Amino acid sequence: MANAVVAPWQGNNYQARVFWLNALNLRARESCVTEVTFEAAAPRAFDDVVVRYDPPIPGSGPTRVPADYQQVKWHVAAGKPFGSADLVDPGFIGAERVSLLQRLRAARCNAPAGSRFSLITVSGIEREDALWDLISQNDHTLLLDRLFDGTGKRSRMGRVRTLWREHLTLDSDDALRGMLEGFRILHSQPSLEQMRDAVN
């Protein structure tokens, strides 16, 4: 019973530390952060922490970023690494019917243009999975030119595109690409104790 209580408490604590690391930017004179919200009234699954910027900050593309909607996923143990198929599995985010990518698609309808959507997790990515090769070391967004590399649906990246596109019932790769713009995966994040030290 104790573990059943401790795990959610630690998860909430981790999420709070993500909030505080962002909120500290409110005191920095050079920061563009104007608002940081904990458990925001924001798109579901990307409402754990929401950071707003004014003026919008540069992103990985030509569009500036007015807000970052963050989903924090914490585990007591790092556990099994995840891959591209987990993003279409509702169980990956503790849901029964709706996957993370479905949440991302819905979130886009209720967020300002150019917004960023971040999955923050202590879990790592499976190194043999195609997702491992898709994370930018610049800002952790997906390397969309690599995903949409012009190869057929039987190729390594083609299988990922097909899986995600069919799961989301999208008509084309172009529609999928648009939906994935600004989506970040910050994996293998610091431990609960390391986060405490960072906040301190």
mmCIF file with all atom_site columns, C-alpha atoms in Angstrom:
data_model
loop_
_atom_site.group_PDB
_atom_site.id
_atom_site.type_symbol
_atom_site.label_atom_id
_atom_site.label_alt_id
_atom_site.label_comp_id
_atom_site.label_asym_id
_atom_site.label_entity_id
_atom_site.label_seq_id
_atom_site.pdbx_PDB_ins_code
_atom_site.Cartn_x
_atom_site.Cartn_y
_atom_site.Cartn_z
_atom_site.occupancy
_atom_site.B_iso_or_equiv
_atom_site.pdbx_formal_charge
_atom_site.auth_seq_id
_atom_site.auth_comp_id
_atom_site.auth_asym_id
_atom_site.auth_atom_id
_atom_site.pdbx_PDB_model_num
ATOM 1   C CA . MET A 1 1   ? 0.000  0.000  0.000   1.00 0.00 ? 1   MET A CA 1
ATOM 2   C CA . ALA A 1 2   ? 2.877  2.346  0.834   1.00 0.00 ? 2   ALA A CA 1
ATOM 3   C CA . ASN A 1 3   ? 4.298  2.032  -2.699  1.00 0.00 ? 3   ASN A CA 1
ATOM 4   C CA . ALA A 1 4   ? 0.881  2.833  -4.169  1.00 0.00 ? 4   ALA A CA 1
ATOM 5   C CA . VAL A 1 5   ? 0.903  6.111  -2.222  1.00 0.00 ? 5   VAL A CA 1
ATOM 6   C CA . VAL A 1 6   ? 4.577  7.009  -2.650  1.00 0.00 ? 6   VAL A CA 1
ATOM 7   C CA . ALA A 1 7   ? 4.714  6.596  -6.440  1.00 0.00 ? 7   ALA A CA 1
ATOM 8   C CA . PRO A 1 8   ? 1.957  9.145  -7.257  1.00 0.00 ? 8   PRO A CA 1
ATOM 9   C CA . TRP A 1 9   ? 3.373  11.527 -4.647  1.00 0.00 ? 9   TRP A CA 1
ATOM 10  C CA . GLN A 1 10  ? 6.819  11.340 -6.207  1.00 0.00 ? 10  GLN A CA 1
ATOM 11  C CA . GLY A 1 11  ? 5.316  11.812 -9.661  1.00 0.00 ? 11  GLY A CA 1
ATOM 12  C CA . ASN A 1 12  ? 3.521  14.965 -8.527  1.00 0.00 ? 12  ASN A CA 1
ATOM 13  C CA . ASN A 1 13  ? 6.723  16.138 -6.854  1.00 0.00 ? 13  ASN A CA 1
ATOM 14  C CA . TYR A 1 14  ? 8.670  15.641 -10.070 1.00 0.00 ? 14  TYR A CA 1
ATOM 15  C CA . GLN A 1 15  ? 6.065  17.578 -12.020 1.00 0.00 ? 15  GLN A CA 1
ATOM 16  C CA . ALA A 1 16  ? 6.240  20.384 -9.442  1.00 0.00 ? 16  ALA A CA 1
ATOM 17  C CA . ARG A 1 17  ? 10.011 20.584 -9.876  1.00 0.00 ? 17  ARG A CA 1
ATOM 18  C CA . VAL A 1 18  ? 9.602  20.880 -13.642 1.00 0.00 ? 18  VAL A CA 1
ATOM 19  C CA . PHE A 1 19  ? 7.208  23.746 -12.910 1.00 0.00 ? 19  PHE A CA 1
ATOM 20  C CA . TRP A 1 20  ? 9.665  25.504 -10.585 1.00 0.00 ? 20  TRP A CA 1
ATOM 21  C CA . LEU A 1 21  ? 12.555 25.215 -13.021 1.00 0.00 ? 21  LEU A CA 1
ATOM 22  C CA . ASN A 1 22  ? 10.399 27.018 -15.579 1.00 0.00 ? 22  ASN A CA 1
ATOM 23  C CA . ALA A 1 23  ? 8.932  29.481 -13.060 1.00 0.00 ? 23  ALA A CA 1
ATOM 24  C CA . LEU A 1 24  ? 12.389 30.659 -11.981 1.00 0.00 ? 24  LEU A CA 1
ATOM 25  C CA . ASN A 1 25  ? 12.684 32.241 -15.432 1.00 0.00 ? 25  ASN A CA 1
ATOM 26  C CA . LEU A 1 26  ? 9.988  34.708 -14.414 1.00 0.00 ? 26  LEU A CA 1
ATOM 27  C CA . ARG A 1 27  ? 12.584 36.441 -12.221 1.00 0.00 ? 27  ARG A CA 1
ATOM 28  C CA . ALA A 1 28  ? 15.257 36.689 -14.895 1.00 0.00 ? 28  ALA A CA 1
ATOM 29  C CA . ARG A 1 29  ? 15.337 40.107 -16.551 1.00 0.00 ? 29  ARG A CA 1
ATOM 30  C CA . GLU A 1 30  ? 16.437 38.745 -19.913 1.00 0.00 ? 30  GLU A CA 1
ATOM 31  C CA . SER A 1 31  ? 13.759 36.019 -19.950 1.00 0.00 ? 31  SER A CA 1
ATOM 32  C CA . CYS A 1 32  ? 10.782 36.061 -22.330 1.00 0.00 ? 32  CYS A CA 1
ATOM 33  C CA . VAL A 1 33  ? 8.749  33.867 -19.955 1.00 0.00 ? 33  VAL A CA 1
ATOM 34  C CA . THR A 1 34  ? 5.612  35.731 -18.903 1.00 0.00 ? 34  THR A CA 1
ATOM 35  C CA . GLU A 1 35  ? 3.514  32.954 -17.359 1.00 0.00 ? 35  GLU A CA 1
ATOM 36  C CA . VAL A 1 36  ? 4.063  29.434 -16.018 1.00 0.00 ? 36  VAL A CA 1
ATOM 37  C CA . THR A 1 37  ? 1.033  27.360 -15.063 1.00 0.00 ? 37  THR A CA 1
ATOM 38  C CA . PHE A 1 38  ? 0.878  24.122 -13.066 1.00 0.00 ? 38  PHE A CA 1
ATOM 39  C CA . GLU A 1 39  ? -1.990 21.767 -14.011 1.00 0.00 ? 39  GLU A CA 1
ATOM 40  C CA . ALA A 1 40  ? -3.273 24.294 -16.498 1.00 0.00 ? 40  ALA A CA 1
ATOM 41  C CA . ALA A 1 41  ? -6.663 24.612 -18.121 1.00 0.00 ? 41  ALA A CA 1
ATOM 42  C CA . ALA A 1 42  ? -4.991 23.530 -21.341 1.00 0.00 ? 42  ALA A CA 1
ATOM 43  C CA . PRO A 1 43  ? -5.198 20.728 -23.900 1.00 0.00 ? 43  PRO A CA 1
ATOM 44  C CA . ARG A 1 44  ? -5.483 17.426 -22.060 1.00 0.00 ? 44  ARG A CA 1
ATOM 45  C CA . ALA A 1 45  ? -2.245 15.405 -21.730 1.00 0.00 ? 45  ALA A CA 1
ATOM 46  C CA . PHE A 1 46  ? -0.229 18.565 -22.379 1.00 0.00 ? 46  PHE A CA 1
ATOM 47  C CA . ASP A 1 47  ? -1.453 20.486 -19.351 1.00 0.00 ? 47  ASP A CA 1
ATOM 48  C CA . ASP A 1 48  ? 0.993  19.467 -16.599 1.00 0.00 ? 48  ASP A CA 1
ATOM 49  C CA . VAL A 1 49  ? 3.075  22.613 -17.066 1.00 0.00 ? 49  VAL A CA 1
ATOM 50  C CA . VAL A 1 50  ? 2.403  25.396 -19.569 1.00 0.00 ? 50  VAL A CA 1
ATOM 51  C CA . VAL A 1 51  ? 4.998  28.091 -20.283 1.00 0.00 ? 51  VAL A CA 1
ATOM 52  C CA . ARG A 1 52  ? 4.063  31.244 -22.204 1.00 0.00 ? 52  ARG A CA 1
ATOM 53  C CA . TYR A 1 53  ? 6.508  33.622 -23.882 1.00 0.00 ? 53  TYR A CA 1
ATOM 54  C CA . ASP A 1 54  ? 6.243  37.282 -24.850 1.00 0.00 ? 54  ASP A CA 1
ATOM 55  C CA . PRO A 1 55  ? 7.716  37.965 -27.245 1.00 0.00 ? 55  PRO A CA 1
ATOM 56  C CA . PRO A 1 56  ? 7.568  34.440 -28.681 1.00 0.00 ? 56  PRO A CA 1
ATOM 57  C CA . ILE A 1 57  ? 10.929 32.692 -28.678 1.00 0.00 ? 57  ILE A CA 1
ATOM 58  C CA . PRO A 1 58  ? 12.809 31.246 -31.668 1.00 0.00 ? 58  PRO A CA 1
ATOM 59  C CA . GLY A 1 59  ? 12.063 27.607 -32.435 1.00 0.00 ? 59  GLY A CA 1
ATOM 60  C CA . SER A 1 60  ? 13.786 25.049 -34.610 1.00 0.00 ? 60  SER A CA 1
ATOM 61  C CA . GLY A 1 61  ? 11.985 26.365 -37.694 1.00 0.00 ? 61  GLY A CA 1
ATOM 62  C CA . PRO A 1 62  ? 10.975 29.758 -39.039 1.00 0.00 ? 62  PRO A CA 1
ATOM 63  C CA . THR A 1 63  ? 7.972  30.088 -36.687 1.00 0.00 ? 63  THR A CA 1
ATOM 64  C CA . ARG A 1 64  ? 8.432  31.625 -33.258 1.00 0.00 ? 64  ARG A CA 1
ATOM 65  C CA . VAL A 1 65  ? 7.066  29.773 -30.223 1.00 0.00 ? 65  VAL A CA 1
ATOM 66  C CA . PRO A 1 66  ? 4.413  31.561 -28.098 1.00 0.00 ? 66  PRO A CA 1
ATOM 67  C CA . ALA A 1 67  ? 3.868  28.692 -25.627 1.00 0.00 ? 67  ALA A CA 1
ATOM 68  C CA . ASP A 1 68  ? 5.178  25.299 -24.564 1.00 0.00 ? 68  ASP A CA 1
ATOM 69  C CA . TYR A 1 69  ? 2.621  22.721 -23.400 1.00 0.00 ? 69  TYR A CA 1
ATOM 70  C CA . GLN A 1 70  ? 4.352  20.040 -21.337 1.00 0.00 ? 70  GLN A CA 1
ATOM 71  C CA . GLN A 1 71  ? 3.365  16.470 -20.470 1.00 0.00 ? 71  GLN A CA 1
ATOM 72  C CA . VAL A 1 72  ? 5.492  15.132 -17.592 1.00 0.00 ? 72  VAL A CA 1
ATOM 73  C CA . LYS A 1 73  ? 5.766  11.348 -17.401 1.00 0.00 ? 73  LYS A CA 1
ATOM 74  C CA . TRP A 1 74  ? 7.658  10.001 -14.376 1.00 0.00 ? 74  TRP A CA 1
ATOM 75  C CA . HIS A 1 75  ? 8.309  6.448  -13.155 1.00 0.00 ? 75  HIS A CA 1
ATOM 76  C CA . VAL A 1 76  ? 9.754  5.064  -9.916  1.00 0.00 ? 76  VAL A CA 1
ATOM 77  C CA . ALA A 1 77  ? 12.123 2.999  -12.070 1.00 0.00 ? 77  ALA A CA 1
ATOM 78  C CA . ALA A 1 78  ? 13.310 3.893  -15.559 1.00 0.00 ? 78  ALA A CA 1
ATOM 79  C CA . GLY A 1 79  ? 11.832 0.600  -16.720 1.00 0.00 ? 79  GLY A CA 1
ATOM 80  C CA . LYS A 1 80  ? 11.511 -0.530 -20.306 1.00 0.00 ? 80  LYS A CA 1
ATOM 81  C CA . PRO A 1 81  ? 12.630 1.990  -22.934 1.00 0.00 ? 81  PRO A CA 1
ATOM 82  C CA . PHE A 1 82  ? 9.918  3.235  -25.274 1.00 0.00 ? 82  PHE A CA 1
ATOM 83  C CA . GLY A 1 83  ? 9.726  3.576  -29.028 1.00 0.00 ? 83  GLY A CA 1
ATOM 84  C CA . SER A 1 84  ? 7.625  4.820  -31.919 1.00 0.00 ? 84  SER A CA 1
ATOM 85  C CA . ALA A 1 85  ? 4.841  2.271  -31.336 1.00 0.00 ? 85  ALA A CA 1
ATOM 86  C CA . ASP A 1 86  ? 4.327  3.474  -27.761 1.00 0.00 ? 86  ASP A CA 1
ATOM 87  C CA . LEU A 1 87  ? 3.197  6.871  -29.005 1.00 0.00 ? 87  LEU A CA 1
ATOM 88  C CA . VAL A 1 88  ? 0.074  5.214  -30.467 1.00 0.00 ? 88  VAL A CA 1
ATOM 89  C CA . ASP A 1 89  ? -0.545 3.028  -27.384 1.00 0.00 ? 89  ASP A CA 1
ATOM 90  C CA . PRO A 1 90  ? -2.962 4.601  -24.858 1.00 0.00 ? 90  PRO A CA 1
ATOM 91  C CA . GLY A 1 91  ? -1.354 2.558  -22.086 1.00 0.00 ? 91  GLY A CA 1
ATOM 92  C CA . PHE A 1 92  ? 1.883  4.476  -22.545 1.00 0.00 ? 92  PHE A CA 1
ATOM 93  C CA . ILE A 1 93  ? 0.277  7.543  -20.928 1.00 0.00 ? 93  ILE A CA 1
ATOM 94  C CA . GLY A 1 94  ? -1.897 5.545  -18.543 1.00 0.00 ? 94  GLY A CA 1
ATOM 95  C CA . ALA A 1 95  ? -5.029 5.952  -20.655 1.00 0.00 ? 95  ALA A CA 1
ATOM 96  C CA . GLU A 1 96  ? -7.509 3.383  -21.937 1.00 0.00 ? 96  GLU A CA 1
ATOM 97  C CA . ARG A 1 97  ? -8.632 4.788  -25.280 1.00 0.00 ? 97  ARG A CA 1
ATOM 98  C CA . VAL A 1 98  ? -6.612 7.792  -26.401 1.00 0.00 ? 98  VAL A CA 1
ATOM 99  C CA . SER A 1 99  ? -2.904 7.727  -27.297 1.00 0.00 ? 99  SER A CA 1
ATOM 100 C CA . LEU A 1 100 ? -0.312 10.463 -26.844 1.00 0.00 ? 100 LEU A CA 1
ATOM 101 C CA . LEU A 1 101 ? -0.370 11.269 -30.575 1.00 0.00 ? 101 LEU A CA 1
ATOM 102 C CA . GLN A 1 102 ? -4.157 11.530 -30.499 1.00 0.00 ? 102 GLN A CA 1
ATOM 103 C CA . ARG A 1 103 ? -3.837 13.920 -27.563 1.00 0.00 ? 103 ARG A CA 1
ATOM 104 C CA . LEU A 1 104 ? -1.275 15.905 -29.543 1.00 0.00 ? 104 LEU A CA 1
ATOM 105 C CA . ARG A 1 105 ? -3.636 16.201 -32.497 1.00 0.00 ? 105 ARG A CA 1
ATOM 106 C CA . ALA A 1 106 ? -6.460 17.416 -30.231 1.00 0.00 ? 106 ALA A CA 1
ATOM 107 C CA . ALA A 1 107 ? -4.156 19.813 -28.393 1.00 0.00 ? 107 ALA A CA 1
ATOM 108 C CA . ARG A 1 108 ? -3.210 21.570 -31.623 1.00 0.00 ? 108 ARG A CA 1
ATOM 109 C CA . CYS A 1 109 ? -6.825 22.638 -32.096 1.00 0.00 ? 109 CYS A CA 1
ATOM 110 C CA . ASN A 1 110 ? -6.797 24.601 -28.827 1.00 0.00 ? 110 ASN A CA 1
ATOM 111 C CA . ALA A 1 111 ? -3.354 26.195 -28.824 1.00 0.00 ? 111 ALA A CA 1
ATOM 112 C CA . PRO A 1 112 ? -1.862 29.259 -30.528 1.00 0.00 ? 112 PRO A CA 1
ATOM 113 C CA . ALA A 1 113 ? -0.156 28.705 -33.859 1.00 0.00 ? 113 ALA A CA 1
ATOM 114 C CA . GLY A 1 114 ? 3.508  27.825 -33.469 1.00 0.00 ? 114 GLY A CA 1
ATOM 115 C CA . SER A 1 115 ? 3.084  26.329 -30.009 1.00 0.00 ? 115 SER A CA 1
ATOM 116 C CA . ARG A 1 116 ? 5.438  23.621 -28.835 1.00 0.00 ? 116 ARG A CA 1
ATOM 117 C CA . PHE A 1 117 ? 4.287  20.357 -27.238 1.00 0.00 ? 117 PHE A CA 1
ATOM 118 C CA . SER A 1 118 ? 6.812  18.589 -25.013 1.00 0.00 ? 118 SER A CA 1
ATOM 119 C CA . LEU A 1 119 ? 6.851  15.084 -23.580 1.00 0.00 ? 119 LEU A CA 1
ATOM 120 C CA . ILE A 1 120 ? 9.209  15.124 -20.577 1.00 0.00 ? 120 ILE A CA 1
ATOM 121 C CA . THR A 1 121 ? 10.090 11.686 -19.215 1.00 0.00 ? 121 THR A CA 1
ATOM 122 C CA . VAL A 1 122 ? 12.753 9.929  -17.162 1.00 0.00 ? 122 VAL A CA 1
ATOM 123 C CA . SER A 1 123 ? 12.392 6.904  -19.457 1.00 0.00 ? 123 SER A CA 1
ATOM 124 C CA . GLY A 1 124 ? 14.802 6.370  -22.310 1.00 0.00 ? 124 GLY A CA 1
ATOM 125 C CA . ILE A 1 125 ? 14.183 5.570  -25.961 1.00 0.00 ? 125 ILE A CA 1
ATOM 126 C CA . GLU A 1 126 ? 14.818 2.084  -27.304 1.00 0.00 ? 126 GLU A CA 1
ATOM 127 C CA . ARG A 1 127 ? 18.095 2.398  -29.208 1.00 0.00 ? 127 ARG A CA 1
ATOM 128 C CA . GLU A 1 128 ? 17.048 -0.075 -31.882 1.00 0.00 ? 128 GLU A CA 1
ATOM 129 C CA . ASP A 1 129 ? 13.830 1.835  -32.546 1.00 0.00 ? 129 ASP A CA 1
ATOM 130 C CA . ALA A 1 130 ? 13.593 4.383  -35.370 1.00 0.00 ? 130 ALA A CA 1
ATOM 131 C CA . LEU A 1 131 ? 12.504 7.006  -32.824 1.00 0.00 ? 131 LEU A CA 1
ATOM 132 C CA . TRP A 1 132 ? 16.069 7.029  -31.469 1.00 0.00 ? 132 TRP A CA 1
ATOM 133 C CA . ASP A 1 133 ? 17.276 8.487  -34.774 1.00 0.00 ? 133 ASP A CA 1
ATOM 134 C CA . LEU A 1 134 ? 14.550 11.137 -34.925 1.00 0.00 ? 134 LEU A CA 1
ATOM 135 C CA . ILE A 1 135 ? 15.301 13.284 -31.862 1.00 0.00 ? 135 ILE A CA 1
ATOM 136 C CA . SER A 1 136 ? 17.139 16.540 -32.549 1.00 0.00 ? 136 SER A CA 1
ATOM 137 C CA . GLN A 1 137 ? 20.036 17.233 -30.195 1.00 0.00 ? 137 GLN A CA 1
ATOM 138 C CA . ASN A 1 138 ? 19.350 20.928 -30.779 1.00 0.00 ? 138 ASN A CA 1
ATOM 139 C CA . ASP A 1 139 ? 15.944 21.187 -29.092 1.00 0.00 ? 139 ASP A CA 1
ATOM 140 C CA . HIS A 1 140 ? 14.573 17.614 -28.899 1.00 0.00 ? 140 HIS A CA 1
ATOM 141 C CA . THR A 1 141 ? 12.006 18.175 -31.647 1.00 0.00 ? 141 THR A CA 1
ATOM 142 C CA . LEU A 1 142 ? 11.538 15.428 -34.213 1.00 0.00 ? 142 LEU A CA 1
ATOM 143 C CA . LEU A 1 143 ? 13.864 15.572 -37.213 1.00 0.00 ? 143 LEU A CA 1
ATOM 144 C CA . LEU A 1 144 ? 11.037 15.711 -39.718 1.00 0.00 ? 144 LEU A CA 1
ATOM 145 C CA . ASP A 1 145 ? 13.257 15.753 -42.806 1.00 0.00 ? 145 ASP A CA 1
ATOM 146 C CA . ARG A 1 146 ? 14.657 12.441 -41.629 1.00 0.00 ? 146 ARG A CA 1
ATOM 147 C CA . LEU A 1 147 ? 11.212 10.971 -40.929 1.00 0.00 ? 147 LEU A CA 1
ATOM 148 C CA . PHE A 1 148 ? 9.809  12.189 -44.265 1.00 0.00 ? 148 PHE A CA 1
ATOM 149 C CA . ASP A 1 149 ? 12.832 11.076 -46.254 1.00 0.00 ? 149 ASP A CA 1
ATOM 150 C CA . GLY A 1 150 ? 11.015 10.063 -49.441 1.00 0.00 ? 150 GLY A CA 1
ATOM 151 C CA . THR A 1 151 ? 11.405 6.333  -48.842 1.00 0.00 ? 151 THR A CA 1
ATOM 152 C CA . GLY A 1 152 ? 8.573  3.842  -49.327 1.00 0.00 ? 152 GLY A CA 1
ATOM 153 C CA . LYS A 1 153 ? 6.231  2.591  -46.643 1.00 0.00 ? 153 LYS A CA 1
ATOM 154 C CA . ARG A 1 154 ? 8.281  -0.595 -46.155 1.00 0.00 ? 154 ARG A CA 1
ATOM 155 C CA . SER A 1 155 ? 11.422 1.336  -45.227 1.00 0.00 ? 155 SER A CA 1
ATOM 156 C CA . ARG A 1 156 ? 12.410 1.940  -41.608 1.00 0.00 ? 156 ARG A CA 1
ATOM 157 C CA . MET A 1 157 ? 10.991 5.469  -41.555 1.00 0.00 ? 157 MET A CA 1
ATOM 158 C CA . GLY A 1 158 ? 8.151  4.515  -43.863 1.00 0.00 ? 158 GLY A CA 1
ATOM 159 C CA . ARG A 1 159 ? 6.871  2.014  -41.322 1.00 0.00 ? 159 ARG A CA 1
ATOM 160 C CA . VAL A 1 160 ? 6.825  4.707  -38.628 1.00 0.00 ? 160 VAL A CA 1
ATOM 161 C CA . ARG A 1 161 ? 5.021  7.179  -40.901 1.00 0.00 ? 161 ARG A CA 1
ATOM 162 C CA . THR A 1 162 ? 2.439  4.557  -41.866 1.00 0.00 ? 162 THR A CA 1
ATOM 163 C CA . LEU A 1 163 ? 1.854  3.491  -38.264 1.00 0.00 ? 163 LEU A CA 1
ATOM 164 C CA . TRP A 1 164 ? 1.338  7.040  -37.049 1.00 0.00 ? 164 TRP A CA 1
ATOM 165 C CA . ARG A 1 165 ? -0.664 8.248  -40.059 1.00 0.00 ? 165 ARG A CA 1
ATOM 166 C CA . GLU A 1 166 ? -3.075 5.300  -40.005 1.00 0.00 ? 166 GLU A CA 1
ATOM 167 C CA . HIS A 1 167 ? -3.480 5.513  -36.232 1.00 0.00 ? 167 HIS A CA 1
ATOM 168 C CA . LEU A 1 168 ? -4.474 9.173  -36.584 1.00 0.00 ? 168 LEU A CA 1
ATOM 169 C CA . THR A 1 169 ? -6.589 8.484  -39.693 1.00 0.00 ? 169 THR A CA 1
ATOM 170 C CA . LEU A 1 170 ? -4.772 11.204 -41.628 1.00 0.00 ? 170 LEU A CA 1
ATOM 171 C CA . ASP A 1 171 ? -5.038 11.398 -45.400 1.00 0.00 ? 171 ASP A CA 1
ATOM 172 C CA . SER A 1 172 ? -1.419 12.145 -46.224 1.00 0.00 ? 172 SER A CA 1
ATOM 173 C CA . ASP A 1 173 ? 2.153  12.363 -45.017 1.00 0.00 ? 173 ASP A CA 1
ATOM 174 C CA . ASP A 1 174 ? 1.872  16.142 -45.362 1.00 0.00 ? 174 ASP A CA 1
ATOM 175 C CA . ALA A 1 175 ? -0.945 16.179 -42.820 1.00 0.00 ? 175 ALA A CA 1
ATOM 176 C CA . LEU A 1 176 ? 1.122  14.025 -40.472 1.00 0.00 ? 176 LEU A CA 1
ATOM 177 C CA . ARG A 1 177 ? 4.143  16.281 -40.845 1.00 0.00 ? 177 ARG A CA 1
ATOM 178 C CA . GLY A 1 178 ? 2.103  19.344 -39.978 1.00 0.00 ? 178 GLY A CA 1
ATOM 179 C CA . MET A 1 179 ? 0.741  17.630 -36.902 1.00 0.00 ? 179 MET A CA 1
ATOM 180 C CA . LEU A 1 180 ? 4.226  16.697 -35.667 1.00 0.00 ? 180 LEU A CA 1
ATOM 181 C CA . GLU A 1 181 ? 5.799  20.140 -36.045 1.00 0.00 ? 181 GLU A CA 1
ATOM 182 C CA . GLY A 1 182 ? 6.906  21.499 -32.683 1.00 0.00 ? 182 GLY A CA 1
ATOM 183 C CA . PHE A 1 183 ? 6.520  18.132 -30.907 1.00 0.00 ? 183 PHE A CA 1
ATOM 184 C CA . ARG A 1 184 ? 9.460  17.475 -28.595 1.00 0.00 ? 184 ARG A CA 1
ATOM 185 C CA . ILE A 1 185 ? 10.528 14.364 -26.694 1.00 0.00 ? 185 ILE A CA 1
ATOM 186 C CA . LEU A 1 186 ? 12.796 15.134 -23.748 1.00 0.00 ? 186 LEU A CA 1
ATOM 187 C CA . HIS A 1 187 ? 13.732 11.609 -22.704 1.00 0.00 ? 187 HIS A CA 1
ATOM 188 C CA . SER A 1 188 ? 16.151 10.249 -20.063 1.00 0.00 ? 188 SER A CA 1
ATOM 189 C CA . GLN A 1 189 ? 15.568 13.323 -17.919 1.00 0.00 ? 189 GLN A CA 1
ATOM 190 C CA . PRO A 1 190 ? 17.235 13.859 -14.499 1.00 0.00 ? 190 PRO A CA 1
ATOM 191 C CA . SER A 1 191 ? 16.130 11.945 -11.413 1.00 0.00 ? 191 SER A CA 1
ATOM 192 C CA . LEU A 1 192 ? 13.806 13.346 -8.741  1.00 0.00 ? 192 LEU A CA 1
ATOM 193 C CA . GLU A 1 193 ? 16.799 14.137 -6.509  1.00 0.00 ? 193 GLU A CA 1
ATOM 194 C CA . GLN A 1 194 ? 18.718 15.789 -9.347  1.00 0.00 ? 194 GLN A CA 1
ATOM 195 C CA . MET A 1 195 ? 15.668 17.919 -10.092 1.00 0.00 ? 195 MET A CA 1
ATOM 196 C CA . ARG A 1 196 ? 15.547 19.012 -6.441  1.00 0.00 ? 196 ARG A CA 1
ATOM 197 C CA . ASP A 1 197 ? 19.194 20.023 -6.599  1.00 0.00 ? 197 ASP A CA 1
ATOM 198 C CA . ALA A 1 198 ? 18.590 21.954 -9.815  1.00 0.00 ? 198 ALA A CA 1
ATOM 199 C CA . VAL A 1 199 ? 15.678 23.869 -8.276  1.00 0.00 ? 199 VAL A CA 1
ATOM 200 C CA . ASN A 1 200 ? 17.698 24.618 -5.135  1.00 0.00 ? 200 ASN A CA 1
#
